[in-house]
Coordinates of C-alpha atoms and ligand atoms in Angstrom, one line a residue:
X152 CA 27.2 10.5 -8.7
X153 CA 26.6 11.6 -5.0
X154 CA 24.1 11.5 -2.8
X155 CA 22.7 13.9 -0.3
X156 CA 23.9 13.6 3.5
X157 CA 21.0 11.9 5.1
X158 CA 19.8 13.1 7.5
X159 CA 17.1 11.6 10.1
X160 CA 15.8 12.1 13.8
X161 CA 16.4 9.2 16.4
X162 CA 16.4 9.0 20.2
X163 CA 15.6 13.2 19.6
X164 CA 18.8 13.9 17.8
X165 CA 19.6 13.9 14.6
X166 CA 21.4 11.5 12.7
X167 CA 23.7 12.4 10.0
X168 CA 25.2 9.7 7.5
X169 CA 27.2 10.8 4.8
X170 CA 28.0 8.5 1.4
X171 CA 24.8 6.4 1.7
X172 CA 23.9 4.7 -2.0
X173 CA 20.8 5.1 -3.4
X174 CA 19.4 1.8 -3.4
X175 CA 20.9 0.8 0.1
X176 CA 18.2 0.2 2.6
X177 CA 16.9 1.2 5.9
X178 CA 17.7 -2.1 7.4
X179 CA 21.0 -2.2 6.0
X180 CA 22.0 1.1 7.4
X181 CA 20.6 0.2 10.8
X182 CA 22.0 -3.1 11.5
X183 CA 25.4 -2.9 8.9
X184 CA 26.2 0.6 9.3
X185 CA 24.7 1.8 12.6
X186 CA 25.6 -1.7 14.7
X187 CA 21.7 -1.5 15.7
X188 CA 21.0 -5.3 15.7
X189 CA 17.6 -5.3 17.4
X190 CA 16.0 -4.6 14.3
X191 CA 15.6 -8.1 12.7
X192 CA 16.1 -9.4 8.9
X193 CA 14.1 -12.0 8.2
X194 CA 12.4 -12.7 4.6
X195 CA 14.0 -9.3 3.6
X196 CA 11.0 -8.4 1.1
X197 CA 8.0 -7.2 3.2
X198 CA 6.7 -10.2 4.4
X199 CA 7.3 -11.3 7.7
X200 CA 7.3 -7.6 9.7
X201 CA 10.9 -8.7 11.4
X202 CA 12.3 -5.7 10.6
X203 CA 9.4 -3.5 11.3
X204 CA 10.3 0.1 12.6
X205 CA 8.3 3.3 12.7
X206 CA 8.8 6.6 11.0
X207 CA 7.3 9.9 11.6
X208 CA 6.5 13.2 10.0
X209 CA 4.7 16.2 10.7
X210 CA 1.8 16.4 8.6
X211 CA -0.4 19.3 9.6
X212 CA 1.5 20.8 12.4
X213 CA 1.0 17.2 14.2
X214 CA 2.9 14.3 14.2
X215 CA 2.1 11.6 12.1
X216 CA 4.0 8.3 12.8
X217 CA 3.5 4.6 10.7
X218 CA 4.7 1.0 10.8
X219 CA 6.9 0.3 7.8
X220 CA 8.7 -2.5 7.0
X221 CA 13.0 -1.5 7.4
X222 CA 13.5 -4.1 4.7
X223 CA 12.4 -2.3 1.4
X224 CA 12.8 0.9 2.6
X225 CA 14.8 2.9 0.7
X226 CA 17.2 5.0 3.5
X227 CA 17.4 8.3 1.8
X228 CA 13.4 7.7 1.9
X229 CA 13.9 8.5 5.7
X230 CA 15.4 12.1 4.9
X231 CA 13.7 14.9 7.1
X232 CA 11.8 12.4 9.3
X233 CA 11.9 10.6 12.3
X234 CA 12.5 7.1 12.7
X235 CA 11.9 4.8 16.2
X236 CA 13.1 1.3 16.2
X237 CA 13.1 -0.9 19.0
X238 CA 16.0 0.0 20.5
X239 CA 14.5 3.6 21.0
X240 CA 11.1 3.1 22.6
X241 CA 12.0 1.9 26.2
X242 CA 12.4 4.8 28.7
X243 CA 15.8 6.2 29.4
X244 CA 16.1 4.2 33.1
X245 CA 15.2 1.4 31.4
X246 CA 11.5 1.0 31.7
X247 CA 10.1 -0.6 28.9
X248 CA 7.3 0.8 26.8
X249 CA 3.8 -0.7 27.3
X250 CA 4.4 -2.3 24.2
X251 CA 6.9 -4.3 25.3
X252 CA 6.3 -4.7 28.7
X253 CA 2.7 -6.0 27.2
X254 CA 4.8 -9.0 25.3
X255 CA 6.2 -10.3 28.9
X256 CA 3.5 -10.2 30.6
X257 CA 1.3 -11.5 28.0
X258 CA 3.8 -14.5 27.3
X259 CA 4.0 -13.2 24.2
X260 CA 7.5 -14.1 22.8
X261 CA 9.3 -17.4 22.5
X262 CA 12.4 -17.8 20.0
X263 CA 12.2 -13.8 20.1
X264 CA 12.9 -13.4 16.7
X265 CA 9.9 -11.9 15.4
X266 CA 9.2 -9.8 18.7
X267 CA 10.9 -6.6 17.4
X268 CA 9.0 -6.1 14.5
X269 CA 5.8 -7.4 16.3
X270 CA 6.5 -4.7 19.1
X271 CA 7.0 -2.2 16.3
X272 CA 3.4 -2.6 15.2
X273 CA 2.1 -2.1 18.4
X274 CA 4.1 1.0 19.4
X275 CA 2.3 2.2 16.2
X276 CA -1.2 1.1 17.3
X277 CA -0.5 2.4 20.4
X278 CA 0.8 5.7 19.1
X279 CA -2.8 5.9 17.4
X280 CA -5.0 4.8 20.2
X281 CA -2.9 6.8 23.3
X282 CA -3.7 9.9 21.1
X283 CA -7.8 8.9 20.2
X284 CA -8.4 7.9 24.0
X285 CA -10.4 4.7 22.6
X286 CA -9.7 1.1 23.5
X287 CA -8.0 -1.4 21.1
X288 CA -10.3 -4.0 19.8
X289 CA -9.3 -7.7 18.7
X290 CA -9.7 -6.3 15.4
X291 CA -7.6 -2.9 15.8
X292 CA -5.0 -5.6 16.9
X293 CA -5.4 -7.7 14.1
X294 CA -5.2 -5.1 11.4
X295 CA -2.1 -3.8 12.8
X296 CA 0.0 -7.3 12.9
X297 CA -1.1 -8.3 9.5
X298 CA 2.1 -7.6 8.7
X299 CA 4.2 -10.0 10.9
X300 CA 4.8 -13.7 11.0
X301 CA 5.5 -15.5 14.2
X302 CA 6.2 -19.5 13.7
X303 CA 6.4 -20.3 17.1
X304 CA 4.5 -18.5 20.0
X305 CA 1.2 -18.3 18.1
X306 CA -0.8 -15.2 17.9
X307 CA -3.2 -15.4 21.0
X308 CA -1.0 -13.8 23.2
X309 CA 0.7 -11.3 21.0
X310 CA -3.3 -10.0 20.5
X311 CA -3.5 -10.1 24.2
X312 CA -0.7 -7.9 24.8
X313 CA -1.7 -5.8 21.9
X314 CA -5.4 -5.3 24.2
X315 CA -3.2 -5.2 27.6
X316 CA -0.3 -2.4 26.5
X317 CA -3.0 1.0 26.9
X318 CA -3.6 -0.2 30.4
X319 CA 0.1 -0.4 31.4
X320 CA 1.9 3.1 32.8
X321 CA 2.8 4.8 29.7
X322 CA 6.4 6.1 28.3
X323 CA 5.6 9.0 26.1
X324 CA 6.7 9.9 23.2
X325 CA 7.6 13.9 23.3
X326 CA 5.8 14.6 20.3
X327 CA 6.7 18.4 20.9
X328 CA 10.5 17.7 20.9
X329 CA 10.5 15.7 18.3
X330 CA 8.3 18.3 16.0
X331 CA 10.6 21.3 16.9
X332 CA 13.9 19.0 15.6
X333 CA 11.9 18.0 12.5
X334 CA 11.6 21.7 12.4
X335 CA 15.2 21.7 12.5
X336 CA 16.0 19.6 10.4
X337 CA 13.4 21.3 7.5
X338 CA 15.6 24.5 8.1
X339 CA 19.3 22.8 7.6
X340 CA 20.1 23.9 4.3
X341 CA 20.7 21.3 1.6
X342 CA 23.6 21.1 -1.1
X343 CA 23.1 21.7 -4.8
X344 CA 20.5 19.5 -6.5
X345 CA 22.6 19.3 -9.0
X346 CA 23.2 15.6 -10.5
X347 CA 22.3 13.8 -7.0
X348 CA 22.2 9.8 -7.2
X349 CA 18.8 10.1 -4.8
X350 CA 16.6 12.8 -6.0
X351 CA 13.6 13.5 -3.7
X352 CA 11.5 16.7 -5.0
X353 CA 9.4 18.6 -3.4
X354 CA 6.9 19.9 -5.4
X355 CA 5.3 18.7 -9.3
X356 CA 7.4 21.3 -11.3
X357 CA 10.7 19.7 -9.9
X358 CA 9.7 16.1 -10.5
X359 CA 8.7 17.1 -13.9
X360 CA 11.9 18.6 -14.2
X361 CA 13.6 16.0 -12.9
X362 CA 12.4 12.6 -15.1
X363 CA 13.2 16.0 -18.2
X364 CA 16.6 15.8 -17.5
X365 CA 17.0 12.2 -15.9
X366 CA 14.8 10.2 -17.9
X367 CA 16.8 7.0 -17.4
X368 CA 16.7 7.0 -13.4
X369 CA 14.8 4.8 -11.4
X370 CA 11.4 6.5 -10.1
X371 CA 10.5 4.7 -6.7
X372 CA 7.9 5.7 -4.1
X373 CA 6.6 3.5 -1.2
X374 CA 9.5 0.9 -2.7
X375 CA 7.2 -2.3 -2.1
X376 CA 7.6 -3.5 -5.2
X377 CA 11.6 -2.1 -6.1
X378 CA 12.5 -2.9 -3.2
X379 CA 12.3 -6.7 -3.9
X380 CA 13.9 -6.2 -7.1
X381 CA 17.1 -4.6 -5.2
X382 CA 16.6 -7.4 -2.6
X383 CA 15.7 -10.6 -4.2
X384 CA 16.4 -9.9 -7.8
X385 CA 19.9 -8.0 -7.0
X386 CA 19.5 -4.9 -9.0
X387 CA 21.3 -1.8 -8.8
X388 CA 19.7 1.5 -9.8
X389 CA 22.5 4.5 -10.0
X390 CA 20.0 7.2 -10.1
X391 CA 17.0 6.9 -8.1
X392 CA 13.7 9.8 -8.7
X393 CA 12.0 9.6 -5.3
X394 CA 8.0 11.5 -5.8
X395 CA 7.0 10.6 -2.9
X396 CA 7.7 14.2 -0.8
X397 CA 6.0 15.7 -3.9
X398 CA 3.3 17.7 -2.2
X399 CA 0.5 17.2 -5.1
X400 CA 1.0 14.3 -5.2
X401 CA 0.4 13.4 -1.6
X402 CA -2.9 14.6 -1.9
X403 CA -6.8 13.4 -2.3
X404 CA -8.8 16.0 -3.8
X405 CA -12.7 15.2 -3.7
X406 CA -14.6 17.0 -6.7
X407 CA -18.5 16.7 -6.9
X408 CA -18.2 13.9 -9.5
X409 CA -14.6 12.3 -8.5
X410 CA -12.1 11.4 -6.3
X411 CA -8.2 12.5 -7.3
X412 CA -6.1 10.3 -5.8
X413 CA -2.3 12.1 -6.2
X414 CA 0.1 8.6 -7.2
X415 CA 2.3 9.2 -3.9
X416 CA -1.0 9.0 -2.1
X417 CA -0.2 5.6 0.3
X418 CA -2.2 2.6 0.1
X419 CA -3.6 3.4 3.1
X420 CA -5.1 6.7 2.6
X421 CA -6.0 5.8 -0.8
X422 CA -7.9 3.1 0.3
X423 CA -9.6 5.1 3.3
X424 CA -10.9 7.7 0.5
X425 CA -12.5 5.1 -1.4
X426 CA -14.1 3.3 1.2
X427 CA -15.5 6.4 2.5
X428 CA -17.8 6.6 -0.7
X429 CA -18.3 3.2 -1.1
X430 CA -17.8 1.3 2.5
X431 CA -18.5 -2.1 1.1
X432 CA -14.6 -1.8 -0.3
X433 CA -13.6 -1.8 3.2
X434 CA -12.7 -5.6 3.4
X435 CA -11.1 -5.6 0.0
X436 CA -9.0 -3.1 1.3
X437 CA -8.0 -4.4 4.3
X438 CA -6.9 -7.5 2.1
X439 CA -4.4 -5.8 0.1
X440 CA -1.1 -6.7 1.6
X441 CA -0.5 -5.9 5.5
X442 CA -0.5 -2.4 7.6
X443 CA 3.3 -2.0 6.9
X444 CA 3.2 -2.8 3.0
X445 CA 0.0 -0.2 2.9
X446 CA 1.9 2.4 4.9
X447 CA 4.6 2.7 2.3
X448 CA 3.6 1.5 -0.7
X449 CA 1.2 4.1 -2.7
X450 CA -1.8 3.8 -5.3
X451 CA 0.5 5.2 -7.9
X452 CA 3.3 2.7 -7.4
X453 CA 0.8 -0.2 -7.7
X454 CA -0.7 1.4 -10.9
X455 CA 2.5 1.9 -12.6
X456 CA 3.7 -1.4 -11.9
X457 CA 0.7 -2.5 -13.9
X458 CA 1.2 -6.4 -12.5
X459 CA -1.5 -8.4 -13.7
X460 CA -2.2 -10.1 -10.3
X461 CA -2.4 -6.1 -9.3
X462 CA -5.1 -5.8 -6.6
X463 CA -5.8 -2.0 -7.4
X464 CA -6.2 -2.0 -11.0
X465 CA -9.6 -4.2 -11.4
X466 CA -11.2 -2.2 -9.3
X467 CA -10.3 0.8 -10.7
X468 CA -11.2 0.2 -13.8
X469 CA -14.9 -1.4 -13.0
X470 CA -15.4 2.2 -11.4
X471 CA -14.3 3.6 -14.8
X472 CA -11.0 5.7 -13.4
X473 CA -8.9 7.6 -15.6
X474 CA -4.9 8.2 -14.8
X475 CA -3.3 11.4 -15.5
X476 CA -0.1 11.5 -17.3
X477 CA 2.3 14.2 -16.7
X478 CA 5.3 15.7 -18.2
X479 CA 7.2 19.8 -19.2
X480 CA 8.6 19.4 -22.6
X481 CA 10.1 22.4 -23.9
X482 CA 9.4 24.3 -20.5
X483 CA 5.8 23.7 -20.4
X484 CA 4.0 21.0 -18.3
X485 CA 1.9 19.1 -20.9
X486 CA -0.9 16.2 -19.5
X487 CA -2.8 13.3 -20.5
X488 CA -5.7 11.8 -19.4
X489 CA -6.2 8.0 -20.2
X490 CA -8.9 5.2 -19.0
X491 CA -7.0 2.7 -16.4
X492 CA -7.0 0.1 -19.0
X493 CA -5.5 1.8 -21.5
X494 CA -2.6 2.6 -19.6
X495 CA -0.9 -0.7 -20.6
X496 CA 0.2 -2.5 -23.7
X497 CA 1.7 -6.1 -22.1
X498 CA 3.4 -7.5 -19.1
X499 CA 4.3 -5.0 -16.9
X500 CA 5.0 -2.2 -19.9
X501 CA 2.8 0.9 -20.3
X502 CA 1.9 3.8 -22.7
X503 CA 4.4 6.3 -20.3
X504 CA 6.9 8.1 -22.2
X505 CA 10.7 8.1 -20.5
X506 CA 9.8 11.6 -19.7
X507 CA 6.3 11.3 -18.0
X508 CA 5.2 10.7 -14.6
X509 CA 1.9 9.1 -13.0
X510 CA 0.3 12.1 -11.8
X511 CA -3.1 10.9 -10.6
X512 CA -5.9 8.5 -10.7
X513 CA -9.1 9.8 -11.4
X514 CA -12.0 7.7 -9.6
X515 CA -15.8 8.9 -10.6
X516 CA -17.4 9.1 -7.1
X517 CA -20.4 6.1 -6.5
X518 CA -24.1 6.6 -7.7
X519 CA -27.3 5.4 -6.6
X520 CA -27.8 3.1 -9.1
X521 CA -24.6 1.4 -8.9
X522 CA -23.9 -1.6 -7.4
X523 CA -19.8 -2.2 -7.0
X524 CA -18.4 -5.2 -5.4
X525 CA -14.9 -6.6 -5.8
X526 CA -13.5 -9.9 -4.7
X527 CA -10.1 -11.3 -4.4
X528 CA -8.8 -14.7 -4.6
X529 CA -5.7 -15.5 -2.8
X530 CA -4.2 -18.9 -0.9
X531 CA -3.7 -16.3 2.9
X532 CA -6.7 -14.1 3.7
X533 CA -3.9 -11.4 4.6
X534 CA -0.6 -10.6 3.0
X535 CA -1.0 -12.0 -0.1
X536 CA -1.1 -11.1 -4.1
X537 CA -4.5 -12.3 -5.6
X538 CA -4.6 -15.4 -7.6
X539 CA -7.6 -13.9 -9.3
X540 CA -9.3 -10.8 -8.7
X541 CA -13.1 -10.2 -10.2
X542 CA -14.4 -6.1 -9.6
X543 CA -18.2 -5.8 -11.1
X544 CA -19.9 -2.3 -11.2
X545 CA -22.7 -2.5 -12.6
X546 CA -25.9 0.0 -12.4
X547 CA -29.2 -1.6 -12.3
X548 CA -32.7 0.3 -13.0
X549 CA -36.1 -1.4 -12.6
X550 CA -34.7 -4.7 -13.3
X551 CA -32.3 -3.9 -16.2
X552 CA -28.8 -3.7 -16.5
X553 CA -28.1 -0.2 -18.0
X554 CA -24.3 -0.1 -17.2
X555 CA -22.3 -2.6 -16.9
X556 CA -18.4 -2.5 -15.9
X557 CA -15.9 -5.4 -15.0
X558 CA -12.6 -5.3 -14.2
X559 CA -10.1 -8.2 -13.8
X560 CA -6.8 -9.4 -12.4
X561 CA -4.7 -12.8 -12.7
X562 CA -6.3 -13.9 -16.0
X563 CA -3.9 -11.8 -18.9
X564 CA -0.7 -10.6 -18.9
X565 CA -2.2 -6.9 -17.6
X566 CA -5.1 -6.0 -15.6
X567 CA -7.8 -6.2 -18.2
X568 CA -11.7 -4.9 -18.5
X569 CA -13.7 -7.7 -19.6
X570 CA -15.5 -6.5 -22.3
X571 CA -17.5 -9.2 -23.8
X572 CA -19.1 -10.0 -20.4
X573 CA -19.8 -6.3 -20.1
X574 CA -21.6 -6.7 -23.7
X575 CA -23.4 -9.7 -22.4
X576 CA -24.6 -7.6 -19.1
X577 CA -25.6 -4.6 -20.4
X578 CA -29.6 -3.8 -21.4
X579 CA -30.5 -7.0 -20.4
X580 CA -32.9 -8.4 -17.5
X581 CA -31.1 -9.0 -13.9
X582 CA -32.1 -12.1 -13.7
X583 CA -30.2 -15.8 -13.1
X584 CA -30.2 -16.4 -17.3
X585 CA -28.9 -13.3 -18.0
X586 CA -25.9 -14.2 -15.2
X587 CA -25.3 -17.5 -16.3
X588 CA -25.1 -16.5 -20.1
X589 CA -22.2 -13.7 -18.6
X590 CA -20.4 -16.0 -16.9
X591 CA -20.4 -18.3 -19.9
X592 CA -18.9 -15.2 -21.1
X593 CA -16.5 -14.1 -18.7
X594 CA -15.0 -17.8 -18.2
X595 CA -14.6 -18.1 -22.1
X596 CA -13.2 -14.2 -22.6
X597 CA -9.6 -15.1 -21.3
X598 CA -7.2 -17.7 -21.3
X599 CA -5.1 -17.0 -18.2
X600 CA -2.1 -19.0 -17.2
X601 CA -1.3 -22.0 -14.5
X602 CA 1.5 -21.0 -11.9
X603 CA 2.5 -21.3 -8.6
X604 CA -1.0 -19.2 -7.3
X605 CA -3.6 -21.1 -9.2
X606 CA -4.2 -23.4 -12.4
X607 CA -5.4 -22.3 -15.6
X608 CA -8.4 -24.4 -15.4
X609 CA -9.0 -22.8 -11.4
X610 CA -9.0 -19.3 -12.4
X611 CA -11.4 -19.6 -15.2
X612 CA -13.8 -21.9 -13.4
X613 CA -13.3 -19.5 -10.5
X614 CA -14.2 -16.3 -12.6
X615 CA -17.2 -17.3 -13.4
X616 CA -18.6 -18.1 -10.0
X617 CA -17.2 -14.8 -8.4
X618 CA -20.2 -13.6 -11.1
X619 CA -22.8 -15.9 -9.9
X620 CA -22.0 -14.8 -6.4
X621 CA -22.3 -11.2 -6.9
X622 CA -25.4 -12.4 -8.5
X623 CA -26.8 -14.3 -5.4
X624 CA -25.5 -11.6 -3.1
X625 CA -27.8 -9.5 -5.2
X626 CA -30.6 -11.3 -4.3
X627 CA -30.2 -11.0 -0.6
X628 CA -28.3 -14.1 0.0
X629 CA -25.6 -13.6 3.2
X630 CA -22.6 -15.2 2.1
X631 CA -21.0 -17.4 4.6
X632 CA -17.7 -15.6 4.2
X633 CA -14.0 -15.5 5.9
X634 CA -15.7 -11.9 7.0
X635 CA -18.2 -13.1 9.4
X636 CA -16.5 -14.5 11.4
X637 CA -16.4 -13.4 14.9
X638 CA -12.7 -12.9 16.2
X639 CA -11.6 -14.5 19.4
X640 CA -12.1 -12.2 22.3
X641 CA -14.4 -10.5 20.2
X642 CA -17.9 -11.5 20.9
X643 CA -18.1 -10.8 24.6
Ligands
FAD922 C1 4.6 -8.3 1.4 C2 4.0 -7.6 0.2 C3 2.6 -7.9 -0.1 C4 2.0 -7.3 -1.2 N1 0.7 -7.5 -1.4 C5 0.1 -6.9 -2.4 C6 -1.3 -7.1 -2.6 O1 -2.0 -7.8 -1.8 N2 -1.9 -6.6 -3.8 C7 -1.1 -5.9 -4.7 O2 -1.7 -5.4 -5.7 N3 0.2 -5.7 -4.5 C8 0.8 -6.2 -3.4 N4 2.1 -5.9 -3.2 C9 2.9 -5.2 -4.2 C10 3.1 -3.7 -3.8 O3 2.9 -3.4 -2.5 C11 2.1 -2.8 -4.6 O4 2.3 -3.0 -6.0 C12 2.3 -1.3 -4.3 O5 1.2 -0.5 -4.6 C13 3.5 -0.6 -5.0 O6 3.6 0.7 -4.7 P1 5.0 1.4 -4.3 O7 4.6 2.8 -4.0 O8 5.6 0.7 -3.2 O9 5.7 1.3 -5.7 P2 7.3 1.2 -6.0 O10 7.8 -0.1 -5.6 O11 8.0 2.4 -5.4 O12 7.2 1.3 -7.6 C14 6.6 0.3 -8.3 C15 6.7 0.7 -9.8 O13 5.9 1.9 -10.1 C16 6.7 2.9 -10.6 N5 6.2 4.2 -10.1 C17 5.9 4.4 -8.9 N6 5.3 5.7 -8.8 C18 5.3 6.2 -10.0 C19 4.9 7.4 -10.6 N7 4.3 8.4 -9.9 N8 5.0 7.6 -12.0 C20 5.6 6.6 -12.7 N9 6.0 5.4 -12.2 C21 5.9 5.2 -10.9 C22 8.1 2.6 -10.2 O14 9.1 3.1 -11.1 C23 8.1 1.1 -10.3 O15 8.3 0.7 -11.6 C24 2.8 -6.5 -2.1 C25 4.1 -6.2 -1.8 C26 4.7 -6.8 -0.7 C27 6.2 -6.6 -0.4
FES923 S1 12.7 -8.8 6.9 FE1 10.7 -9.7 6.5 S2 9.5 -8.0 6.2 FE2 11.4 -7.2 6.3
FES924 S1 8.7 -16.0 18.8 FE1 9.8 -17.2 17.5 S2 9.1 -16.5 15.5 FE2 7.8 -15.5 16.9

């Protein structure tokens, strides 16, 4: 099986590589086929940021660029877009970008193996704050390098350069040139569709017919989670099913009751649309891998993958969210609509038929009475998979629990709702009995596993006083928490 010419814009021309496999990555082609060595490989499965480049598309008539990590990026991902690296950002005489002339000045780089991928992120933030005219904060700076790792010039200075680059002489990026050659690009016609070995659809009836006829290829979208399995675990897929240029699927619908969340909606922006209705998510969010990781990878991917230490799927289902199921059997698209939890039948396998796709996820927007929190338990703050994850929604009038909904992660071999501590909760007083009875409950409900995370015995004792916390911070209690903290830089 072939694959399609790919085809990508760089330094504002476009770049054409014929014979590319499916499962060969971004990285790869830039350093091993492209001789472009500034891009670095490091840990080669998303976490370190080394190999951090940008991509950009137009999405409403502007041009929207992200930090992604090279590394477990499909290439053929990169079809029809544009893609900076930095070898590309400096100016043509030589002047480099703010973002790296930031790094020098700011002292900013040592063993310079991590400094690509660092001045990746920041040509990103700096593509986003050049365009909003507002300053970059300690914490702007912060967010955006979650995703890189430097072991030996530390991370003061890299933040300082991060808050120095805006005030530097700027080297544009010519948005307009490089929106009329995606233009371009759009307008090159392709080859037949026929039996491709990278299949990237454009709209829901052509994914649907797609997975019909192909039921056996790989379906991939942000690739955070495939991408280690072709990495680390040295897997070859011969026919990859791309949804994430399906147009329906990119989007977040907001209904009066709920939120549809399309599956090749990125982490990101899935995230932003459910903070917006409920802001206390936002450091949750914020926790759930690093920028680069949440610029590719998407709510449906994490869903799918149905992991148990899954960050998403607790959440989701103490809100109550349903996933949509999709498929066209005999030439008719046919849909079902499950509960989260229902979704999965054991480690990492789900209800999905060979010919369905994840459509959407369903979230039921917040109401007054509700009070949702969710906490995560992992050994980093940033960058890392939970070693238990406790969401709670519960709805609480005049003093009595009248709803009572509890998702969990890192206890089973699927993301679970806890049902008997949702039995315990519900119609009973608020008060500190009822709690501790619950998390009697919830601490005897499961029997989770010891590994390389957390022990058995850690997770279950830890369960239970993620309850008597959401408890206390019920009661008005300020936790002392890794969120109050003031960054450096920060409080003047
Ligand atoms: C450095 C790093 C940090 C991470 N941190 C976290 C974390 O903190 N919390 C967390 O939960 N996860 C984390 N992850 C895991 C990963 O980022 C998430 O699971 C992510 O949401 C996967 O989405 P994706 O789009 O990249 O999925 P992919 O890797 O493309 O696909 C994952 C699976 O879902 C299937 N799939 C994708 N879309 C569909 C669809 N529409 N229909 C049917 N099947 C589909 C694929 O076939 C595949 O089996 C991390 C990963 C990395 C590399
Ligand atoms: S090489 Fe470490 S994130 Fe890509
Ligand atoms: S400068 Fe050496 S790893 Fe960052």
């Amino acid at each position: 099986m072939t694959t399609q010419v790919l085809r990508f814009i760089r330094r504002g021309e476009i770049v054409t590589l014929a014979d590319v496999p499916p499962t060969r990555t971004l990285l790869e082609v830039l350093r091993e086929d492209l001789h472009c060595t500034g891009t670095k490989e490091g840990c080669n499965e998303g976490d370190c940021g080394a190999c951090t480049v940008v991509v950009g598309e137009e999405v409403n008539g502007q041009l929207q660029t992200k930090a992604v990590n090279s590394c477990i990026k499909m290439a053929h991902s990169l079809d029809g877009k544009a893609l900076w690296t930095v070898e590309d950002i400096a100016a043509d005489d030589g002047c480099l970008h703010p973002a790296q002339e930031a790094m020098v000045q700011c002292h900013g780089s040592q063993c310079g193996f991590c400094t690509p991928g660092f001045v990746m992120s920041l040509f990103g933030l700096y593509q986003q704050h050049a365009h909003a005219g507002q300053p970059i904060t300690r914490a702007d700076a912060q967010h955006a390098l979650s995703g890189n790792l430097c072991r030996c010039t530390g991370y003061r200075p890299i933040l300082d350069a991060a808050q120095t680059m805006l005030g530097l002489p700027a080297v544009p990026v010519d948005e307009a040139k490089t929106l009329s050659k995606l233009k371009q690009l759009a307008q090159i016609p392709r080859g037949l569709e026929a039996d491709l070995a990278y299949k990237s659809p454009t709209t829901l009836p052509a994914l649907l017919a797609a997975r019909a006829k192909h039921p056996q290829a790989q379906i991939v979208a942000g690739c955070t989670d495939v991408g280690l399995w072709v990495n680390k675990m040295h897997m070859d897929f011969p026919q990859v099913l791309d949804v994430t240029q399906v147009a329906e699927l990119r989007r977040v619908e907001h209904y009066r009751h709920h939120i549809a969340v399309g599956a090749a909606v990125t982490l990101t922006d899935a995230f932003a649309a459910l903070v917006a209705d409920r802001p206390q998510l936002g450091a949750f969010a914020s926790r759930f891998a690093g920028l680069p990781v949440r610029n590719a990878g998407t709510l449906g991917g994490n869903v799918a993958n149905g992991s148990p230490i899954g960050d998403s799927m607790p959440l989701l289902i103490a809100l109550g969210a349903n996933v949509v199921l999709m498929a066209l059997r005999k030439g008719k698209v046919t849909h079902r609509e499950l509960r989260l939890e229902d979704l999965y039948t054991g480690y990492r396998k789900n209800v999905m038929a060979p010919d369905e796709v994840l459509a959407w996820i369903k979230v039921p927007k917040a109401v007054p009475a509700e009070r949702s929190r969710v906490y995560k338990i992992s050994k980093r703050f940033e960058d890392d998979i939970s070693a238990v994850c406790l969401a709670l929604n519960l709805h609480i009038v005049d003093g009595q629990v009248v709803h009572a909904s509890v998702g969990v992660g890192g206890v089973a071999a699927t993301p679970v709702r806890a049902r008997k501590t949702e039995a315990a909760l519900t119609g009973e007083a608020w008060t500190a009995d009822t709690v501790m009875t619950a998390m009697a409950t919830l601490r005897g409900e499961f029997s989770p596993i010891s590994d390389m995370r957390a022990s058995s015995a850690y997770r279950t004792e830890v369960l239970g006083n993620l309850l008597q916390r959401y408890w206390l911070e019920s009661q008005g209690l300020a936790a002392v928490n890794l969120e109050s903290f003031v960054l450096e830089g920060e409080a003047a």
